[in-house]
CSV table of C-alpha atoms in Angstrom, one decimal:
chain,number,residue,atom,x,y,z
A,24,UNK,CA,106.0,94.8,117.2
A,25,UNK,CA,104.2,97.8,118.3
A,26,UNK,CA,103.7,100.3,116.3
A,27,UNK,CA,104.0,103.8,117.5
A,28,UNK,CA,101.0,106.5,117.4
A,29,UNK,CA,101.5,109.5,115.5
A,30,UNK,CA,97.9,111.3,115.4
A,31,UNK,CA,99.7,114.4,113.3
A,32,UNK,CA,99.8,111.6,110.2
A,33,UNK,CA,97.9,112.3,107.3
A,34,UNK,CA,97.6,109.3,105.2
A,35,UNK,CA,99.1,110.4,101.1
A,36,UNK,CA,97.2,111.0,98.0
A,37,UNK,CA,96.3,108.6,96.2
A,38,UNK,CA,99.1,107.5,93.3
A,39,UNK,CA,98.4,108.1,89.2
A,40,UNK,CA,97.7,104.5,89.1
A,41,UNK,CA,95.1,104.6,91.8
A,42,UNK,CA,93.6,107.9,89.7
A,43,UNK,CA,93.5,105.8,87.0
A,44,UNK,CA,91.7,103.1,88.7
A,45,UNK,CA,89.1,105.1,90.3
A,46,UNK,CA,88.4,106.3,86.9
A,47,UNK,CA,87.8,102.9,85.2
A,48,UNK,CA,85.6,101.9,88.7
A,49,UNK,CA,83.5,104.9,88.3
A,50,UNK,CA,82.9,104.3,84.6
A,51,UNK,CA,82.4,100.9,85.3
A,52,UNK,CA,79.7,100.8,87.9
A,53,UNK,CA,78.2,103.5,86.0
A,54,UNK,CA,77.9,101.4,82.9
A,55,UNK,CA,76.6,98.9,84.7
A,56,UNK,CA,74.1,101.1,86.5
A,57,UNK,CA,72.7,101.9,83.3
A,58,UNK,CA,72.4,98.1,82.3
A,59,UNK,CA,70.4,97.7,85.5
A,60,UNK,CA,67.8,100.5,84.8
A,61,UNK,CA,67.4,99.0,81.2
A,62,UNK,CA,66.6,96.0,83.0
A,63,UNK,CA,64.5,97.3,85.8
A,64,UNK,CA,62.2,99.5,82.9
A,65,UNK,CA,61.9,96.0,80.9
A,66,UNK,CA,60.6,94.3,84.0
A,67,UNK,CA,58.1,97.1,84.9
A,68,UNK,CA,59.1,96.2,88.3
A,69,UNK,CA,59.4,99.7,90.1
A,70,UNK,CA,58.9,99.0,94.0
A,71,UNK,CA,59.6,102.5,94.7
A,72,UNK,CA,56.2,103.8,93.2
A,73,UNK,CA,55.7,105.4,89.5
A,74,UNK,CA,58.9,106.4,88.1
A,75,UNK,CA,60.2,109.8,86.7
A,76,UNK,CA,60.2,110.6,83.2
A,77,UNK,CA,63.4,108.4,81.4
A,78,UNK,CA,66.0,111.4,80.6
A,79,UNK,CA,65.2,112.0,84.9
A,80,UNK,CA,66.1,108.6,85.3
A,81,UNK,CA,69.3,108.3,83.1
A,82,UNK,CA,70.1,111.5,85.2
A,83,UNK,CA,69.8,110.1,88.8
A,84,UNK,CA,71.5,106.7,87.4
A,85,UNK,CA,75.0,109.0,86.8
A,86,UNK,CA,74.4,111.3,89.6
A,87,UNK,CA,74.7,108.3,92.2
A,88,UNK,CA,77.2,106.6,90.8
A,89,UNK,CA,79.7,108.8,88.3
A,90,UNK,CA,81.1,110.6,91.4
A,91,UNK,CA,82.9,107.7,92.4
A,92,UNK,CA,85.4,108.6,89.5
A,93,UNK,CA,86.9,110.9,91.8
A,94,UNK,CA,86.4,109.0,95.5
A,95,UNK,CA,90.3,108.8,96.2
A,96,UNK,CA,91.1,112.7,95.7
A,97,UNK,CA,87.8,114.2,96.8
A,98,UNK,CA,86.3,111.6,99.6
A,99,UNK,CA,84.7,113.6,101.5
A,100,UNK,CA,83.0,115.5,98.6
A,101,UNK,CA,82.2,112.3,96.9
A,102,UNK,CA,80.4,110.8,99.8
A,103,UNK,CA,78.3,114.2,100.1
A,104,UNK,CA,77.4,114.3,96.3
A,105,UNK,CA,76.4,110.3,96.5
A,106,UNK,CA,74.2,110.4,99.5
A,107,UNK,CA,72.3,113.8,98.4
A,108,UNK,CA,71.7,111.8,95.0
A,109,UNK,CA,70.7,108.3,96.7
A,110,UNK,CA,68.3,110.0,98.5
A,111,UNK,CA,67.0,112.1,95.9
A,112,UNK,CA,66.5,109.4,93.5
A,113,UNK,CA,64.8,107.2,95.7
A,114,UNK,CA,62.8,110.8,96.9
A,115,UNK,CA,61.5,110.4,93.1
A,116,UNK,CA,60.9,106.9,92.6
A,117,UNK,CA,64.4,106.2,90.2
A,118,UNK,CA,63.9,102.5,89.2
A,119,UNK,CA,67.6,101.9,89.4
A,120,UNK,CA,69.0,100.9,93.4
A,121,UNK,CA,71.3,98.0,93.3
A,122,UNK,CA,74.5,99.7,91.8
A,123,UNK,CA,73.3,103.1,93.1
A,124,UNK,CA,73.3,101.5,96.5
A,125,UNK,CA,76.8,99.8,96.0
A,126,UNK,CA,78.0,103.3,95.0
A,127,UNK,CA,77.2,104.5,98.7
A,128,UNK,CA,79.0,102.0,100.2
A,129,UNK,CA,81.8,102.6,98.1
A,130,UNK,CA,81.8,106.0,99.0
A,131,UNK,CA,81.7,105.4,102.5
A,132,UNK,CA,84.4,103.4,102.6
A,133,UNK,CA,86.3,105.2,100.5
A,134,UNK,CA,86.1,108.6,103.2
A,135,UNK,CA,87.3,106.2,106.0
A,136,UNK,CA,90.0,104.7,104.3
A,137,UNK,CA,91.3,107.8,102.5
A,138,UNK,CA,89.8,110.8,104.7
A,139,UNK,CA,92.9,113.3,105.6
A,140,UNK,CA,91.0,114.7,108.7
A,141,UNK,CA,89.8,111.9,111.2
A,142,UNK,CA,87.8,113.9,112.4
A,143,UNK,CA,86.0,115.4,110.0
A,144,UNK,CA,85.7,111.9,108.2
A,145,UNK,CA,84.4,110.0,111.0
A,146,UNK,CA,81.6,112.6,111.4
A,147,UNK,CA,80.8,112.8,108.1
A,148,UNK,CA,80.5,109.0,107.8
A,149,UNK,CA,78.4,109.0,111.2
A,150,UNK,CA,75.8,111.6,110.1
A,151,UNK,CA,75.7,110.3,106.6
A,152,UNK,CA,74.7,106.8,107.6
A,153,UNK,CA,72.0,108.4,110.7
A,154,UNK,CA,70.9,110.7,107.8
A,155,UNK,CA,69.9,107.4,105.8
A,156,UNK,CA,68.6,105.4,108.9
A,157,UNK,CA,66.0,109.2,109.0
A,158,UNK,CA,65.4,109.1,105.7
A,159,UNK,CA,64.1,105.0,105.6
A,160,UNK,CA,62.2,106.2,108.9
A,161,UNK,CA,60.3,108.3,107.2
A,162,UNK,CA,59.9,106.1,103.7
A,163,UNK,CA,58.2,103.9,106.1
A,164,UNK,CA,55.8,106.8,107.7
A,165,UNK,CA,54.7,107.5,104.4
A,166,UNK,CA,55.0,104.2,102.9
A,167,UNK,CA,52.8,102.1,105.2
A,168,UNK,CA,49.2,103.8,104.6
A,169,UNK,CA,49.7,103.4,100.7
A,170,UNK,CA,50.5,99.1,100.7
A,171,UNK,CA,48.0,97.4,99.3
A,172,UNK,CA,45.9,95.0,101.3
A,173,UNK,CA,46.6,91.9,99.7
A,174,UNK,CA,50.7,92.1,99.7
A,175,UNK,CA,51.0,89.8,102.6
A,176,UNK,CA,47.8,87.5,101.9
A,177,UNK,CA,50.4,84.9,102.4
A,178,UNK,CA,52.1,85.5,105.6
A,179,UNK,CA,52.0,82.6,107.9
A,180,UNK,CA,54.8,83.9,110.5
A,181,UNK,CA,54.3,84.7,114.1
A,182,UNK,CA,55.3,88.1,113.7
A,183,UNK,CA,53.0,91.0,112.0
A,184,UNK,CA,54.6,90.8,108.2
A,185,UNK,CA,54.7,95.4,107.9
A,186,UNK,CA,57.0,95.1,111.3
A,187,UNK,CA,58.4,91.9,109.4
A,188,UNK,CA,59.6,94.0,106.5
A,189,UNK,CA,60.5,97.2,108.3
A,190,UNK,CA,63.2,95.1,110.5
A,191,UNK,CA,64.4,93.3,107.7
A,192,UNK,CA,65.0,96.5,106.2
A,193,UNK,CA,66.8,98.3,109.0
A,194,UNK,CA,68.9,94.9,109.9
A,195,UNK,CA,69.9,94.7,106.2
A,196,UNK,CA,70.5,98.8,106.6
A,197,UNK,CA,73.0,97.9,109.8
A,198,UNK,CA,74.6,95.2,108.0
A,199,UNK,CA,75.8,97.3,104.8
A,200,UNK,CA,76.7,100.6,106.8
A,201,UNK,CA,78.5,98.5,109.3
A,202,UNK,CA,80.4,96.8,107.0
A,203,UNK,CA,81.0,99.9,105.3
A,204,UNK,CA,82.3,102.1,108.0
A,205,UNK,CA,84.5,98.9,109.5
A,206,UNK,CA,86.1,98.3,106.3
A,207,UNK,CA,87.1,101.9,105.6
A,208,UNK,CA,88.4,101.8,109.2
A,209,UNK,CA,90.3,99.1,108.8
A,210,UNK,CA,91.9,100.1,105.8
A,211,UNK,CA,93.0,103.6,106.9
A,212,UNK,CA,94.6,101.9,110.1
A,213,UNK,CA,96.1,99.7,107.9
A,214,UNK,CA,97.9,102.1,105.6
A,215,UNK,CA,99.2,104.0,108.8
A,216,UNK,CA,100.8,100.8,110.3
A,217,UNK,CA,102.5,100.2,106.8
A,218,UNK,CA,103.8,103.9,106.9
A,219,UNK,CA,105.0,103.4,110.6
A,220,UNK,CA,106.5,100.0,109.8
A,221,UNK,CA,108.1,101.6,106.7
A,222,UNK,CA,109.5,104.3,109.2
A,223,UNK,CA,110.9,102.0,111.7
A,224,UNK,CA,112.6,99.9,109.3
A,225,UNK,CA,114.2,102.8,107.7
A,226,UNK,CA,115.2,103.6,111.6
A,227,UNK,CA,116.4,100.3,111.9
A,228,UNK,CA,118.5,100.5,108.6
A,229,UNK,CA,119.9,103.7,110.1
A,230,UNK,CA,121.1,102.0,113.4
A,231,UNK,CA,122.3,99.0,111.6
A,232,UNK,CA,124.2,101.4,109.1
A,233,UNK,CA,125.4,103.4,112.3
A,234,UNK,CA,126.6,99.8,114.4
A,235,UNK,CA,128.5,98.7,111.0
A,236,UNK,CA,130.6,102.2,111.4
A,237,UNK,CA,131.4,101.8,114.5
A,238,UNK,CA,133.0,98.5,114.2
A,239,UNK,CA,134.9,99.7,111.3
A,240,UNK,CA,136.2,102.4,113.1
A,241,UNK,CA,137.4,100.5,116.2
A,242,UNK,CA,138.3,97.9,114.4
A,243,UNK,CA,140.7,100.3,112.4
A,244,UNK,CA,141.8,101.3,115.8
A,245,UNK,CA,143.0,98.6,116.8
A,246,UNK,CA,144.7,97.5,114.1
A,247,UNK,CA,146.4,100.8,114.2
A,248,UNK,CA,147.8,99.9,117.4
A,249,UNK,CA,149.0,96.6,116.3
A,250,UNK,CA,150.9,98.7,113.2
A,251,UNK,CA,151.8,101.2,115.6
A,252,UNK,CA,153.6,97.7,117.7
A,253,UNK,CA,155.2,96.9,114.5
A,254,UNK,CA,156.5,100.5,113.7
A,255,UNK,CA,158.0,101.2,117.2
A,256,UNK,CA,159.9,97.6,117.1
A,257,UNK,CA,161.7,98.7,113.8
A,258,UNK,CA,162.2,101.8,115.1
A,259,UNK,CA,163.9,100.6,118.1
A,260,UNK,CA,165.6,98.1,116.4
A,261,UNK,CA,167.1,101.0,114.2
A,262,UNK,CA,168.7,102.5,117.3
A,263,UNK,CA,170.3,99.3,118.1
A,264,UNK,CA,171.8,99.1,115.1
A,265,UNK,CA,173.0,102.3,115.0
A,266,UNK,CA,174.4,102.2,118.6
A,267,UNK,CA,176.5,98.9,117.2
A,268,UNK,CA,177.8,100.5,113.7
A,269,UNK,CA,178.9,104.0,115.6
A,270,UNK,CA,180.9,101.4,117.8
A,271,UNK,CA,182.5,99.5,114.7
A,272,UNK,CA,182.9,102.2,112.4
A,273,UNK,CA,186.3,103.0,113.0
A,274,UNK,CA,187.4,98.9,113.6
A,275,UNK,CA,185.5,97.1,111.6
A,276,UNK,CA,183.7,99.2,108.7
A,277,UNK,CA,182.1,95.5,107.0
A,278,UNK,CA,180.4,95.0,110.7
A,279,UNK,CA,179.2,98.6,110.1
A,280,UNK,CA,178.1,98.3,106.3
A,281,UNK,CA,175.9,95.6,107.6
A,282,UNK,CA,174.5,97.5,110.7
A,283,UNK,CA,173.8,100.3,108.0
A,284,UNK,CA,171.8,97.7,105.3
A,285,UNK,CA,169.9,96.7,108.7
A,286,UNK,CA,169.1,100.2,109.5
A,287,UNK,CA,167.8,101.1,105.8
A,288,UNK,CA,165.6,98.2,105.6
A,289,UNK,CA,164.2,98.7,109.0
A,290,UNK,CA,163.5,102.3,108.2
A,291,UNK,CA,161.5,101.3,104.9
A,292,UNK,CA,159.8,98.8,106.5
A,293,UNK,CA,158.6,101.1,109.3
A,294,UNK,CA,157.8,103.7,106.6
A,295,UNK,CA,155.6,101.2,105.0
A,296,UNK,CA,154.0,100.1,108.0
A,297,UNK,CA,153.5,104.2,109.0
A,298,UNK,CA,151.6,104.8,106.0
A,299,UNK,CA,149.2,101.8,106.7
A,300,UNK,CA,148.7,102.7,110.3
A,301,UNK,CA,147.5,106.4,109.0
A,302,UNK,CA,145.4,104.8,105.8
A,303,UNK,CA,143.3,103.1,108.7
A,304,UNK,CA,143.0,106.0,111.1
A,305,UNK,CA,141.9,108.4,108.0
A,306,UNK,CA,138.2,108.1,109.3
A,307,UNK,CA,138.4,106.3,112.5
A,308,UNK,CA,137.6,108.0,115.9
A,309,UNK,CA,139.1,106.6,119.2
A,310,UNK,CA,137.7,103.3,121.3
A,311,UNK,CA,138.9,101.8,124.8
A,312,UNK,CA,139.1,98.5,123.4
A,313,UNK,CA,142.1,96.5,124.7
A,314,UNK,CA,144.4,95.4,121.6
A,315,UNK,CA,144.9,91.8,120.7
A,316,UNK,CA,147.6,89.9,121.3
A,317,UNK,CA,149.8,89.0,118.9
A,318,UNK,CA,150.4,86.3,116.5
A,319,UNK,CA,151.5,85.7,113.5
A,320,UNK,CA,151.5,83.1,110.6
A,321,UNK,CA,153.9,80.7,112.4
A,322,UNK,CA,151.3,80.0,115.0
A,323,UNK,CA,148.3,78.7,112.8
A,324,UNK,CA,149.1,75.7,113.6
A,325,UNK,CA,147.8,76.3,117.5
A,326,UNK,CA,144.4,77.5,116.1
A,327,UNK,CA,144.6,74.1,114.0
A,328,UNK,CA,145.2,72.0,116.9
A,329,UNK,CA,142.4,73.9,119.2
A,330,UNK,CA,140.0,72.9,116.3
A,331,UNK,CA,141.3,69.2,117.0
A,332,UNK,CA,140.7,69.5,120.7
A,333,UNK,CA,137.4,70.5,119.8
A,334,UNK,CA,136.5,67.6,118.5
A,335,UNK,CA,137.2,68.3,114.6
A,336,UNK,CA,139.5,66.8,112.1
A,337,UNK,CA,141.4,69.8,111.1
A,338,UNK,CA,144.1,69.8,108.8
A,339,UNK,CA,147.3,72.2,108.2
A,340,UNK,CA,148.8,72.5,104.7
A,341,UNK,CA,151.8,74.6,103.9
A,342,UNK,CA,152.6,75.0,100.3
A,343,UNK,CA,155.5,77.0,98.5
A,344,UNK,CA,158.6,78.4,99.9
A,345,UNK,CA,157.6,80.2,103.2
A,346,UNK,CA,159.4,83.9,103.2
A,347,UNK,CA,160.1,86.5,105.8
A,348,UNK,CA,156.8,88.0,105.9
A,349,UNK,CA,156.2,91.5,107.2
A,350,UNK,CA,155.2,91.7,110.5
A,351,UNK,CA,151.7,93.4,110.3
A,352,UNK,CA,151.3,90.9,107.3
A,353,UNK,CA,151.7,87.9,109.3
A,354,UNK,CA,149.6,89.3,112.1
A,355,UNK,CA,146.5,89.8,109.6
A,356,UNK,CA,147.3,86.2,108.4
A,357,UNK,CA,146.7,84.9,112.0
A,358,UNK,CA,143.9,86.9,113.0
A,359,UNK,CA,141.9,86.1,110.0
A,360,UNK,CA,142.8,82.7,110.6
A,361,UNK,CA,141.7,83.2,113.6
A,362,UNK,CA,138.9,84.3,113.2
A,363,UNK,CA,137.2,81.8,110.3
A,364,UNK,CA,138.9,79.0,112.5
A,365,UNK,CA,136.5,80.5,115.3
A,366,UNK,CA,133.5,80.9,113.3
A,367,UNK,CA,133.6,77.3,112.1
A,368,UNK,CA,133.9,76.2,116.0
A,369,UNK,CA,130.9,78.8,117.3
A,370,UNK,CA,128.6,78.7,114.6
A,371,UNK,CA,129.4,76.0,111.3
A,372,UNK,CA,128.2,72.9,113.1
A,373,UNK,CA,131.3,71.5,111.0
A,374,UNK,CA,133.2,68.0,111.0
A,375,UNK,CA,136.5,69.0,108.7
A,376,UNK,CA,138.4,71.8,108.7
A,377,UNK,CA,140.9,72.5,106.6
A,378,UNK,CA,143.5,75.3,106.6
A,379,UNK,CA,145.9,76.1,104.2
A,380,UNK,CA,148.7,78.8,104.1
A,381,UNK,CA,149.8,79.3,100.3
A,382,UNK,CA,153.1,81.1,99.4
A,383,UNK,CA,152.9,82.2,95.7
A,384,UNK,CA,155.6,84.2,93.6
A,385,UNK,CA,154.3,88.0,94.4
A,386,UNK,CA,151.7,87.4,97.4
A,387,UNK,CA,150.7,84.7,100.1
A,388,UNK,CA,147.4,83.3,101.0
A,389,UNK,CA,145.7,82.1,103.9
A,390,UNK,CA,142.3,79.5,103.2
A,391,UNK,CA,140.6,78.6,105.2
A,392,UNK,CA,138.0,75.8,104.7
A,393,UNK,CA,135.4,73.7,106.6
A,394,UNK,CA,131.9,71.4,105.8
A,395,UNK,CA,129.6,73.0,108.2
A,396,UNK,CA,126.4,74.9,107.2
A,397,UNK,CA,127.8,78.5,107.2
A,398,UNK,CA,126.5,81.6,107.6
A,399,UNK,CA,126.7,81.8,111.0
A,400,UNK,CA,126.3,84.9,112.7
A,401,UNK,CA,129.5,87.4,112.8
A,402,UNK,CA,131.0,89.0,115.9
A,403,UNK,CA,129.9,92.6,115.4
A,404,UNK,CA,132.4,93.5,118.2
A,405,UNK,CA,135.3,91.5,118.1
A,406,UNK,CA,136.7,90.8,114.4
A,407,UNK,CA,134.0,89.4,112.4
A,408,UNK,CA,133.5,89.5,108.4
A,409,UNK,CA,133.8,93.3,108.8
A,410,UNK,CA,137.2,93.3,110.9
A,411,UNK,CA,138.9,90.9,108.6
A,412,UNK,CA,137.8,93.3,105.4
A,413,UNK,CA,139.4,96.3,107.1
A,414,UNK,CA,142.8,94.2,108.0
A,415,UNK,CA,142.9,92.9,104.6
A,416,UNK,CA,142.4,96.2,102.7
A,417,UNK,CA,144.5,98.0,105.3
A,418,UNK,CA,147.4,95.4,103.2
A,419,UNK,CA,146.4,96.1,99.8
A,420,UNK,CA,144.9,92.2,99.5
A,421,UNK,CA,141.9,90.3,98.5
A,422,UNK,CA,138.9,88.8,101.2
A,423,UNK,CA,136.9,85.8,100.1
A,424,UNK,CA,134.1,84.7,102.5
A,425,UNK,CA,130.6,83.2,101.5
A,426,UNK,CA,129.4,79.5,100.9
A,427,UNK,CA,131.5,76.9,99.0
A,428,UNK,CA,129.5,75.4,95.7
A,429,UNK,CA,130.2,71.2,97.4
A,430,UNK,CA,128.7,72.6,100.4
A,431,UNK,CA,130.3,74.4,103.6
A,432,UNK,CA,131.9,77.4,104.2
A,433,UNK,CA,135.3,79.2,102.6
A,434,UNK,CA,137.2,82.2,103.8
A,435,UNK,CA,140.3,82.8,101.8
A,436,UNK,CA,142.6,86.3,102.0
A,437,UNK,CA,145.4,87.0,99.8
A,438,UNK,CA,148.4,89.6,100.0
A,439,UNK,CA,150.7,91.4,97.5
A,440,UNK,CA,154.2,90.9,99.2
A,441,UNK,CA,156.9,93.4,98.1
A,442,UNK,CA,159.6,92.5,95.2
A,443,UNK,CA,162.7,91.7,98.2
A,444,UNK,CA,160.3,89.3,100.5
A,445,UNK,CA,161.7,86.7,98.3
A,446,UNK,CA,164.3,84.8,100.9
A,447,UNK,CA,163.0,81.2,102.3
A,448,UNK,CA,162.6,81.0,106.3
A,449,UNK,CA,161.6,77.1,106.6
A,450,UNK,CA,160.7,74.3,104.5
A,451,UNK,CA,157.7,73.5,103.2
A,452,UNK,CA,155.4,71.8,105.3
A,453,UNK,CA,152.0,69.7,103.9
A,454,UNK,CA,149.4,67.5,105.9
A,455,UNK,CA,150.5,63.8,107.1
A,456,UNK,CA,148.9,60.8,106.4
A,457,UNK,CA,145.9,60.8,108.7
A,458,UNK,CA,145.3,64.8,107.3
A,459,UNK,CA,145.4,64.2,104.2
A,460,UNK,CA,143.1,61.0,104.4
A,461,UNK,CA,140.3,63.3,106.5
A,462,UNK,CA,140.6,66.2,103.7
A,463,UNK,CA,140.2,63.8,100.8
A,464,UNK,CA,137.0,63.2,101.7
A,465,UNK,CA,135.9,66.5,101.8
A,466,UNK,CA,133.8,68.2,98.9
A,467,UNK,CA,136.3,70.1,97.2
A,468,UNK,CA,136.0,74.4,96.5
C-alpha cells in the first residue's frame, strides 16, 4: 500500500501518559547519573583532567540530564539545553559522561521523532551534532600537548597510537550520532505512516459504509417494483371483478355477492402490499437495474433440483398445511431461497443441501441448510445477505444467516402471515426415501 504524502502534517503532542513517562525517564537517568558520579569520585578516575568543586558537579550532573523530563513537549528546547550543558561540563572537567552522554542521544532522537517543524528539527539536529564533531576537534588541539609520555608505552600497532585514539573517538562519535539521528528519523516517518494508514482506513470505512447504502437502496428499488407487480395485478383483477358483478347484479345478485367479497379482499390485499412498496422506497433513490423475474414458493423445488444437477444431494421438505400465501410473501420466500441455494453452489464448497419450507399456525418459514464451509463472499450487487435483510424486513419477518454449531452454513427467514391466510392449497409434501437417507447424515442445526 502506498501511503500518500502530506508535508502540511504535523505529527500530535505527546499523550498524558507519554508526559508521565518522560517524567519518570528523566528522573530516572538522572538518578542514575548521580550514582555514576558517586562512582566515578570513588574511583578517582577523572580522564577529563582535575574536576570542579562537588556542588559544580552535582550541578552539571542534573543540567545534562533533568531536561529530558520535558523531551516530548519541548524537543527542540530540550536538545539545545542538553548539548550547551554536555559541552559545558566536559568544558570543566565534570567526572560524570556515561548517562550525560546517553541523555544527548536521547535528546536527539527525541527532536527527530517528535520535532513539529522538519525543518527546523533537521537543522537543529545537523548543527548540533557538527557543533559536537568542533568541539572534540578542538579537545584534541588542546588535549594532545598535555598527554603524558608514557600513556602508550605499550602500543605495538602499526598505526601511531594519538591518531589511534583520535579515530577511535570520532568513529565511536559517527556511530552514536548516526544512530541517533536515523532512529529519530525513522520514528517520525513512522508515526506519519500510522496517521495516514489511520486516514485511509477511515476512507475506506466511508466507501464501504457508502457501497452498503447503495445496495440497500437499489435493492429496495427493486423490490418496490416487484410490490408494485403485485399491487397492479390486484388492482386489475378488481376491475374484472367489478366488470362481472355490474353484469350479474340485476340476474344473479349471489354471482355478484361473490364478485364483491373478491373485490374487497383484492382491495385489502393491494392496500397492504401499497404500504410495503412505500416502507421500502421511504429512503431509497432510483437505479436502472432490471427487475427480477418472478417466482414464488411453489418453485423451490427448481432451485432444489439445479443444486442436484450441480452435483449435490439436495433435499426438499415441506411441512404443515401449505396456505395461500401473499404474493410479495411468496416472492421473498423464493428469492431468498434463491439466493442461500446460490451461495452454497458459488461459494460453500458443500456436499448436502437441505431446504425446508415450514408452514406454522401465524407465519411460514423458509430454511435453508447446507455442510459447506460458509462465509463465502456476498453479492454486493445482486441480492446478497444485505438484499435478503431488506425483503425480509420489508414483510415484518425474521433473517437468520451465519455458521451452524455441527458445522456448515444456515439461512433461515420467517414471516408473520395475516389472521385469514388460514385455507390449505396442497398437501403436505416431505423428502423420499433417498432424501431423507442423504439428510440423516448430516450434522444437525
Amino acid at each position: 500500500m502506498t501511503v500518500a504524502q502530506r508535508p502540511e502534517w504535523r505529527r500530535p503532542g505527546p499523550t498524558a501518559e507519554q508526559r508521565r513517562n518522560d517524567l519518570w525517564i528523566g528522573l530516572g537517568m538522572t538518578g542514575l547519573a548521580l550514582v555514576s558520579l558517586t562512582l566515578a569520585r570513588s574511583t578517582g578516575a577523572f580522564l577529563l583532567g582535575p574536576p570542579p568543586s562537588g556542588p559544580e558537579q552535582l550541578f552539571w550532573t542534573v543540567a545534562v540530564t533533568l531536561p529530558l523530563i520535558w523531551r516530548r513537549r519541548r524537543p527542540t528546547a530540550t536538545v539545545l539545553v542538553v548539548a550547551v550543558a554536555f559541552i559545558a561540563a566536559q568544558a570543566r572537567s565534570a567526572p560524570e559522561s556515561q548517562f550525560s552522554s546517553w541523555a544527548l542521544f536521547c535528546a536527539l532522537y527525541t527532536v527527530g521523532a517528535w520535532g513539529q517543524d522538519r525543518q527546523v528539527s533537521r537543522r537543529l539536529r545537523i548543527g548540533v551534532i557538527a557543533t559536537m564533531f568542533a568541539w572534540l576537534g578542538l579537545y584534541y588541539a588542546v588535549m594532545i600537548d598535555h598527554i603524558p609520555a608514557d600513556t602508550f608505552a605499550d602500543a605495538v600497532g602499526p598505526v601511531p597510537p594519538v591518531l589511534a585514539a583520535m579515530v577511535n573517538g570520532v568513529l565511536l562519535n559517527v556511530l552514536v550520532f548516526g544512530f541517533a539521528y536515523f532512529f529519530g528519523e525513522t520514528a517520525w516517518v513512522a508515526a506519519r505512516r500510522e496517521h495516514e494508514l489511520r486516514a485511509q482506513a477511515e476512507d475506506l470505512r466511508r466507501s464501504q459504509a457508502d457501497a452498503r447504502e447503495r445496495a440497500v437502496l437499489g435493492e429496495r428499488v427493486r423490490i418496490a417494483r416487484e410490490l408494485h407487480d403485485v399491487v397492479a395485478h390486484h388492482v386489475s383483477v378488481m376491475g374484472v371483478q367489478a366488470s362481472a358483478c355490474r353484469r350479474v347484479f340485476d340476474r344473479d345478485p349471489g354471482k355478484a355477492r361473490t364478485a364483491l367479497t373478491a373485490i374487497e379482499q383484492s382491495a385489502r390485499t393491494a392496500v397492504d402490499e401499497l404500504r410495503r412498496m412505500l416502507g421500502v422506497l421511504r429512503t431509497s433513490a432510483g437505479t436502472d437495474a432490471a427487475p427480477p423475474t418472478a417466482g414464488g414458493v411453489e418453485r423451490i423445488d427448481e432451485l432444489v433440483e439445479r443444486a442436484r444437477a450441480a452435483g449435490l444431494t439436495a433435499t426438499l421438505g415441506v411441512y404443515g398445511d401449505p396456505v395461500a400465501l401473499p404474493e410479495s410473501v411468496s416472492q421473498t420466500a423464493y428469492r431468498v431461497t434463491q439466493e442461500a441455494v446460490t451461495n452454497t453452489l458459488k461459494h460453500a464448497e458443500a456436499a448436502l443441501l437441505d431446504v425446508r419450507v415450514r408452514y406454522l399456525a401465524r407465519e411460514v418459514e423458509v430454511d435453508v441448510t447446507d455442510d459447506g464451509r460458509g462465509g463465502g463472499p456476498t453479492d454486493t450487487v445482486g441480492l446478497g445477505l444485505i438484499g435478503m435483510r431488506e425483503r425480509v424486513t420489508a414483510h415484518d419477518g425474521d433473517l437468520e444467516a451465519g455458521p451452524r454449531a455441527g458445522g456448515g452454513w444456515r439461512v433461515r427467514a420467517r414471516f408473520p402471515l395475516a389472521a385469514s391466510t388460514d385455507r390449505p392449497v396442497g398437501p403436505q409434501r416431505e423428502p423420499d426415501d433417498r432424501q431423507q437417507a442423504a439428510a440423516a447424515a448430516e450434522p444437525s442445526a
